[in-house]
Amino acid sequence: MISAIKPLINKLYKLDGDIESIAGYEDQNFKLTTSDGDFVIKLSKEDQRENIEMQSRVMEALRGSDLKIFPSLILSESGNSYETVIIKDIQWILRVIPWLEGELFASSDKSKELFIDFGRVLGKMDICLSDSQLWSKRKEPYVWDLQYAGLSKKSLVHIKNPADRRVSAYFLQQFTWLVQPQMEGFRKAMIHSDANDYNLLVKDQQISGIFDFGDAVYAPIINELGIALAYALMGQTDLLETTRQIVEGFHSEFPLKEEEIDVLYYLIAARLSVTVCQAAYSRYKSPKNDYLQVSEKPAIDLLHKWIKINPHYFSEKIKLHLGLTRQSKTDLQEFKNHRSTHVNPSLSISFSEPIKMVNAAFQYMYAADGTTYLDCVNNICHVGHNHPDVVEAGSSQMAKLNTNTRYLYDSLNEYATKLTSLFPEPLEVAFFVNSGSEAGDLAQRIARTVTGKKDMVVVDHAYHGNTLAGLEASPYKYESTGGLGKANHIHKMPSPDSYTNDEIQANQFADDFRQLVENTDGIAAFYSETIVGCGGQVVLPEGYLKGIYREARDIGAICIADEIQVGFGRVGDAFWAFELQDVVPDIVVVGKPIGNGHPMAALITTKEIAEKFNTGMEFFSSFGGNPVSCEIGKAVLSVIEKEHLQEHARQVGNYFKTELKKLQGKYSIIKDVRGYGLFLGVELVNEGKPATDITKSLIEFMKQNGVLLSSDGPANNVIKIKPPMTFDKSNVDEVVSKMDGYLTKL
Ligand code: PMP
């Protein structure tokens, strides 16, 4: 190639010197060293002709700028800004540009002054480019044009790491669904659209060159900053400060509007996501070309940091810095008072100072006051708050069809088949309802219908739901403040503990069960959680359910397992917690995580029981099993599978438990660390008594330090850990080190 270029350059430009190949994205680039200076020779494919003409116009416009940092094309001997040449039977477009002096921005040291100058230069450049003569749109949407970030969604499948894939998918969805519609009517002009750190040169801590106008496009002006920041922030530690500096520089030349700053957070994230998607796609297409992946690692690292920044905080801080807005504060007390006027006042609010939430992403929650919280509590948003696959599934089905089970539709058949396939035989029939309480209520009803008995055996401190039957079966409620006490048909077993030998406990509980039912007229069901949640994250002793199920079945009772808190892979070693006990219940109720926050639940039972319940009275739920719920349920299952979340819960949960046990070794107040996978409990006991106050104050401390936890158990001294399943080891480190910080001060 080089030997063919040399005579051409000589003939067409009267230039002579040494030529060497240099990196390029789409073009073939070479450096020409001559005695009169150095040049870049660019060879572009014929299909780039229109783009090259656009670039020539842009570079021509920038010739008028007082900034001497833009390359201008060297005219050929015939006076053309480019020439068409044939090399080895292929037609190329040849251009020559002076070599700009400086070090690549990518590898230079970066001072505050440099970042401000970078912003300023971009602002000045964009003023120059806002001349309407230049405006040119591409014929085809282009993946690197941020307006078309959504095009990269189809490359998400090529991202191998689930955590990388979902963060990119999340930001692309936020951008296309929420941000893009807000940008209708934004100021547009021609922008460089690719001020990345390999297209910038630096000399004496000032920008000395900006080149490669191949991506220049007519677009919202704020996209210029979104793109530039996406690259400039890679590898930086203080992301907000660097953003402030660059935006300040830009704003000093090209004043920004509030609405433009409001979308900046998402523009930066969208560009990073496009970078990650395109790198994954390029690897799939041409695994050997490393240049295509040059920004991949820093982009993905930055995305994982970015998601921890509260978008509201980001926008407010930048606007404050530019003087576009004044500090505002929500009056939470007034907000709270307003809520209790019109909303059921018996609803409790977590923490002494309530939190007003605005939005969330996976294990992070963003509060109105700008704080980002790490959510260690919400086992409902199982695959992560706002998981894009679930949002997509629910919203698009809502836009298509939402009806009830009195019609035939694919979603119900598909979902019922998929869900029941996750249960061991003979559990194969599903009933769909709207909440865990409703599923539990139905379970009791089925048990009564099938056995002709009414009495239930439940476990102490259990919670099964807020319906009348649910409350009756929940010692956690009927025995606490405002509770009506134990109903006659309810028989309560003691709860196991986590300390007594498993074998002794298991046998003893089977005996307890036998004694408890001795003087009854028969039992409809033994109804228990498979790890006692509200009772204090109590893991059932080995053989516990086996023994009691045997006794229960001996007297014709049905065994109901409440998997509402723990199901769907959370316990790591199994998909359902009953599997840890090596039993198969007759009825399983599932809820909470089933819809990632969408109100749905289900009951799964055997064909035999379902048929016996079919007495002629229809069981119908207006919403249960509707197409939207089914699509959401399908999406949740598919995410668990695709992202290997059960195995992830096992690994991260084991790590969490090990780290907490290390804390236990340090602090005697930690009596016990227990649980499976990402369903853990930390019991605090001080001088032989439940450390209820310390538990409360630890939770408050953690909240003040950005970590959401809750407590439960009969004495409220068990810290409950049940985060969204996207929770990772770095999150574990954060929680454990903050807990350590509190305990060390005790
Ligand atoms: N069973 C258990 C074990 C639960 O934890 C809950 C909710 N806390 C329920 C049943 C009731 O579910 P829902 O709130 O969806 O009605």
PDB file of N, CA, C and O in Angstrom, residues 286-311:
ATOM      1  N   SER A 286     -15.186  -8.894  13.828  1.00  0.00           N
ATOM      2  CA  SER A 286     -13.762  -9.046  13.491  1.00  0.00           C
ATOM      3  C   SER A 286     -12.942  -9.145  14.769  1.00  0.00           C
ATOM      4  O   SER A 286     -12.441  -8.143  15.269  1.00  0.00           O
ATOM      5  N   PRO A 287     -12.848 -10.352  15.287  1.00  0.00           N
ATOM      6  CA  PRO A 287     -12.210 -10.559  16.593  1.00  0.00           C
ATOM      7  C   PRO A 287     -10.764 -10.077  16.658  1.00  0.00           C
ATOM      8  O   PRO A 287     -10.244  -9.875  17.739  1.00  0.00           O
ATOM      9  N   LYS A 288     -10.135  -9.861  15.480  1.00  0.00           N
ATOM     10  CA  LYS A 288      -8.695  -9.541  15.531  1.00  0.00           C
ATOM     11  C   LYS A 288      -8.405  -8.043  15.593  1.00  0.00           C
ATOM     12  O   LYS A 288      -7.290  -7.639  15.873  1.00  0.00           O
ATOM     13  N   ASN A 289      -9.404  -7.187  15.285  1.00  0.00           N
ATOM     14  CA  ASN A 289      -9.118  -5.757  15.223  1.00  0.00           C
ATOM     15  C   ASN A 289      -9.285  -5.090  16.600  1.00  0.00           C
ATOM     16  O   ASN A 289     -10.368  -4.711  17.004  1.00  0.00           O
ATOM     17  N   ASP A 290      -8.168  -4.948  17.321  1.00  0.00           N
ATOM     18  CA  ASP A 290      -8.212  -4.401  18.683  1.00  0.00           C
ATOM     19  C   ASP A 290      -8.621  -2.939  18.731  1.00  0.00           C
ATOM     20  O   ASP A 290      -9.183  -2.470  19.711  1.00  0.00           O
ATOM     21  N   TYR A 291      -8.310  -2.185  17.647  1.00  0.00           N
ATOM     22  CA  TYR A 291      -8.590  -0.750  17.667  1.00  0.00           C
ATOM     23  C   TYR A 291     -10.070  -0.499  17.920  1.00  0.00           C
ATOM     24  O   TYR A 291     -10.453   0.459  18.570  1.00  0.00           O
ATOM     25  N   LEU A 292     -10.904  -1.416  17.441  1.00  0.00           N
ATOM     26  CA  LEU A 292     -12.346  -1.228  17.567  1.00  0.00           C
ATOM     27  C   LEU A 292     -12.790  -1.312  19.026  1.00  0.00           C
ATOM     28  O   LEU A 292     -13.869  -0.880  19.388  1.00  0.00           O
ATOM     29  N   GLN A 293     -11.939  -1.896  19.868  1.00  0.00           N
ATOM     30  CA  GLN A 293     -12.336  -2.065  21.272  1.00  0.00           C
ATOM     31  C   GLN A 293     -11.547  -1.171  22.221  1.00  0.00           C
ATOM     32  O   GLN A 293     -11.588  -1.368  23.425  1.00  0.00           O
ATOM     33  N   VAL A 294     -10.881  -0.168  21.643  1.00  0.00           N
ATOM     34  CA  VAL A 294      -9.966   0.615  22.466  1.00  0.00           C
ATOM     35  C   VAL A 294     -10.635   1.265  23.683  1.00  0.00           C
ATOM     36  O   VAL A 294     -10.047   1.360  24.741  1.00  0.00           O
ATOM     37  N   SER A 295     -11.892   1.684  23.525  1.00  0.00           N
ATOM     38  CA  SER A 295     -12.553   2.376  24.640  1.00  0.00           C
ATOM     39  C   SER A 295     -13.454   1.459  25.451  1.00  0.00           C
ATOM     40  O   SER A 295     -14.120   1.904  26.380  1.00  0.00           O
ATOM     41  N   GLU A 296     -13.494   0.189  25.113  1.00  0.00           N
ATOM     42  CA  GLU A 296     -14.485  -0.690  25.732  1.00  0.00           C
ATOM     43  C   GLU A 296     -14.324  -0.815  27.254  1.00  0.00           C
ATOM     44  O   GLU A 296     -15.258  -0.590  28.017  1.00  0.00           O
ATOM     45  N   LYS A 297     -13.117  -1.138  27.681  1.00  0.00           N
ATOM     46  CA  LYS A 297     -12.893  -1.382  29.110  1.00  0.00           C
ATOM     47  C   LYS A 297     -13.136  -0.092  29.918  1.00  0.00           C
ATOM     48  O   LYS A 297     -13.908  -0.110  30.885  1.00  0.00           O
ATOM     49  N   PRO A 298     -12.502   1.038  29.520  1.00  0.00           N
ATOM     50  CA  PRO A 298     -12.794   2.261  30.292  1.00  0.00           C
ATOM     51  C   PRO A 298     -14.267   2.657  30.242  1.00  0.00           C
ATOM     52  O   PRO A 298     -14.804   3.184  31.220  1.00  0.00           O
ATOM     53  N   ALA A 299     -14.932   2.373  29.122  1.00  0.00           N
ATOM     54  CA  ALA A 299     -16.357   2.743  29.029  1.00  0.00           C
ATOM     55  C   ALA A 299     -17.182   1.906  29.996  1.00  0.00           C
ATOM     56  O   ALA A 299     -18.045   2.426  30.710  1.00  0.00           O
ATOM     57  N   ILE A 300     -16.913   0.633  30.062  1.00  0.00           N
ATOM     58  CA  ILE A 300     -17.726  -0.220  30.938  1.00  0.00           C
ATOM     59  C   ILE A 300     -17.412   0.085  32.403  1.00  0.00           C
ATOM     60  O   ILE A 300     -18.305   0.146  33.246  1.00  0.00           O
ATOM     61  N   ASP A 301     -16.129   0.352  32.685  1.00  0.00           N
ATOM     62  CA  ASP A 301     -15.784   0.725  34.074  1.00  0.00           C
ATOM     63  C   ASP A 301     -16.529   1.996  34.474  1.00  0.00           C
ATOM     64  O   ASP A 301     -17.051   2.110  35.584  1.00  0.00           O
ATOM     65  N   LEU A 302     -16.566   2.938  33.539  1.00  0.00           N
ATOM     66  CA  LEU A 302     -17.236   4.206  33.848  1.00  0.00           C
ATOM     67  C   LEU A 302     -18.747   4.010  34.009  1.00  0.00           C
ATOM     68  O   LEU A 302     -19.360   4.596  34.910  1.00  0.00           O
ATOM     69  N   LEU A 303     -19.339   3.153  33.174  1.00  0.00           N
ATOM     70  CA  LEU A 303     -20.786   2.903  33.304  1.00  0.00           C
ATOM     71  C   LEU A 303     -21.123   2.345  34.689  1.00  0.00           C
ATOM     72  O   LEU A 303     -22.125   2.723  35.295  1.00  0.00           O
ATOM     73  N   HIS A 304     -20.283   1.446  35.184  1.00  0.00           N
ATOM     74  CA  HIS A 304     -20.546   0.857  36.505  1.00  0.00           C
ATOM     75  C   HIS A 304     -20.385   1.907  37.619  1.00  0.00           C
ATOM     76  O   HIS A 304     -21.034   1.801  38.651  1.00  0.00           O
ATOM     77  N   LYS A 305     -19.531   2.895  37.381  1.00  0.00           N
ATOM     78  CA  LYS A 305     -19.437   3.988  38.370  1.00  0.00           C
ATOM     79  C   LYS A 305     -20.608   4.948  38.189  1.00  0.00           C
ATOM     80  O   LYS A 305     -21.144   5.491  39.138  1.00  0.00           O
ATOM     81  N   TRP A 306     -20.962   5.145  36.941  1.00  0.00           N
ATOM     82  CA  TRP A 306     -21.995   6.142  36.604  1.00  0.00           C
ATOM     83  C   TRP A 306     -23.330   5.804  37.251  1.00  0.00           C
ATOM     84  O   TRP A 306     -24.035   6.658  37.740  1.00  0.00           O
ATOM     85  N   ILE A 307     -23.657   4.512  37.260  1.00  0.00           N
ATOM     86  CA  ILE A 307     -24.963   4.096  37.760  1.00  0.00           C
ATOM     87  C   ILE A 307     -25.076   4.340  39.268  1.00  0.00           C
ATOM     88  O   ILE A 307     -26.172   4.367  39.819  1.00  0.00           O
ATOM     89  N   LYS A 308     -23.944   4.571  39.903  1.00  0.00           N
ATOM     90  CA  LYS A 308     -23.987   4.867  41.341  1.00  0.00           C
ATOM     91  C   LYS A 308     -24.214   6.358  41.595  1.00  0.00           C
ATOM     92  O   LYS A 308     -24.357   6.781  42.742  1.00  0.00           O
ATOM     93  N   ILE A 309     -24.188   7.152  40.536  1.00  0.00           N
ATOM     94  CA  ILE A 309     -24.415   8.600  40.714  1.00  0.00           C
ATOM     95  C   ILE A 309     -25.899   8.879  40.558  1.00  0.00           C
ATOM     96  O   ILE A 309     -26.513   8.469  39.561  1.00  0.00           O
ATOM     97  N   ASN A 310     -26.453   9.581  41.494  1.00  0.00           N
ATOM     98  CA  ASN A 310     -27.863   9.960  41.429  1.00  0.00           C
ATOM     99  C   ASN A 310     -28.034  11.000  40.303  1.00  0.00           C
ATOM    100  O   ASN A 310     -27.410  12.061  40.335  1.00  0.00           O
ATOM    101  N   PRO A 311     -28.858  10.692  39.288  1.00  0.00           N
ATOM    102  CA  PRO A 311     -28.994  11.615  38.146  1.00  0.00           C
ATOM    103  C   PRO A 311     -29.477  13.007  38.543  1.00  0.00           C
ATOM    104  O   PRO A 311     -29.079  13.999  37.925  1.00  0.00           O
TER     105      PRO A 311
END
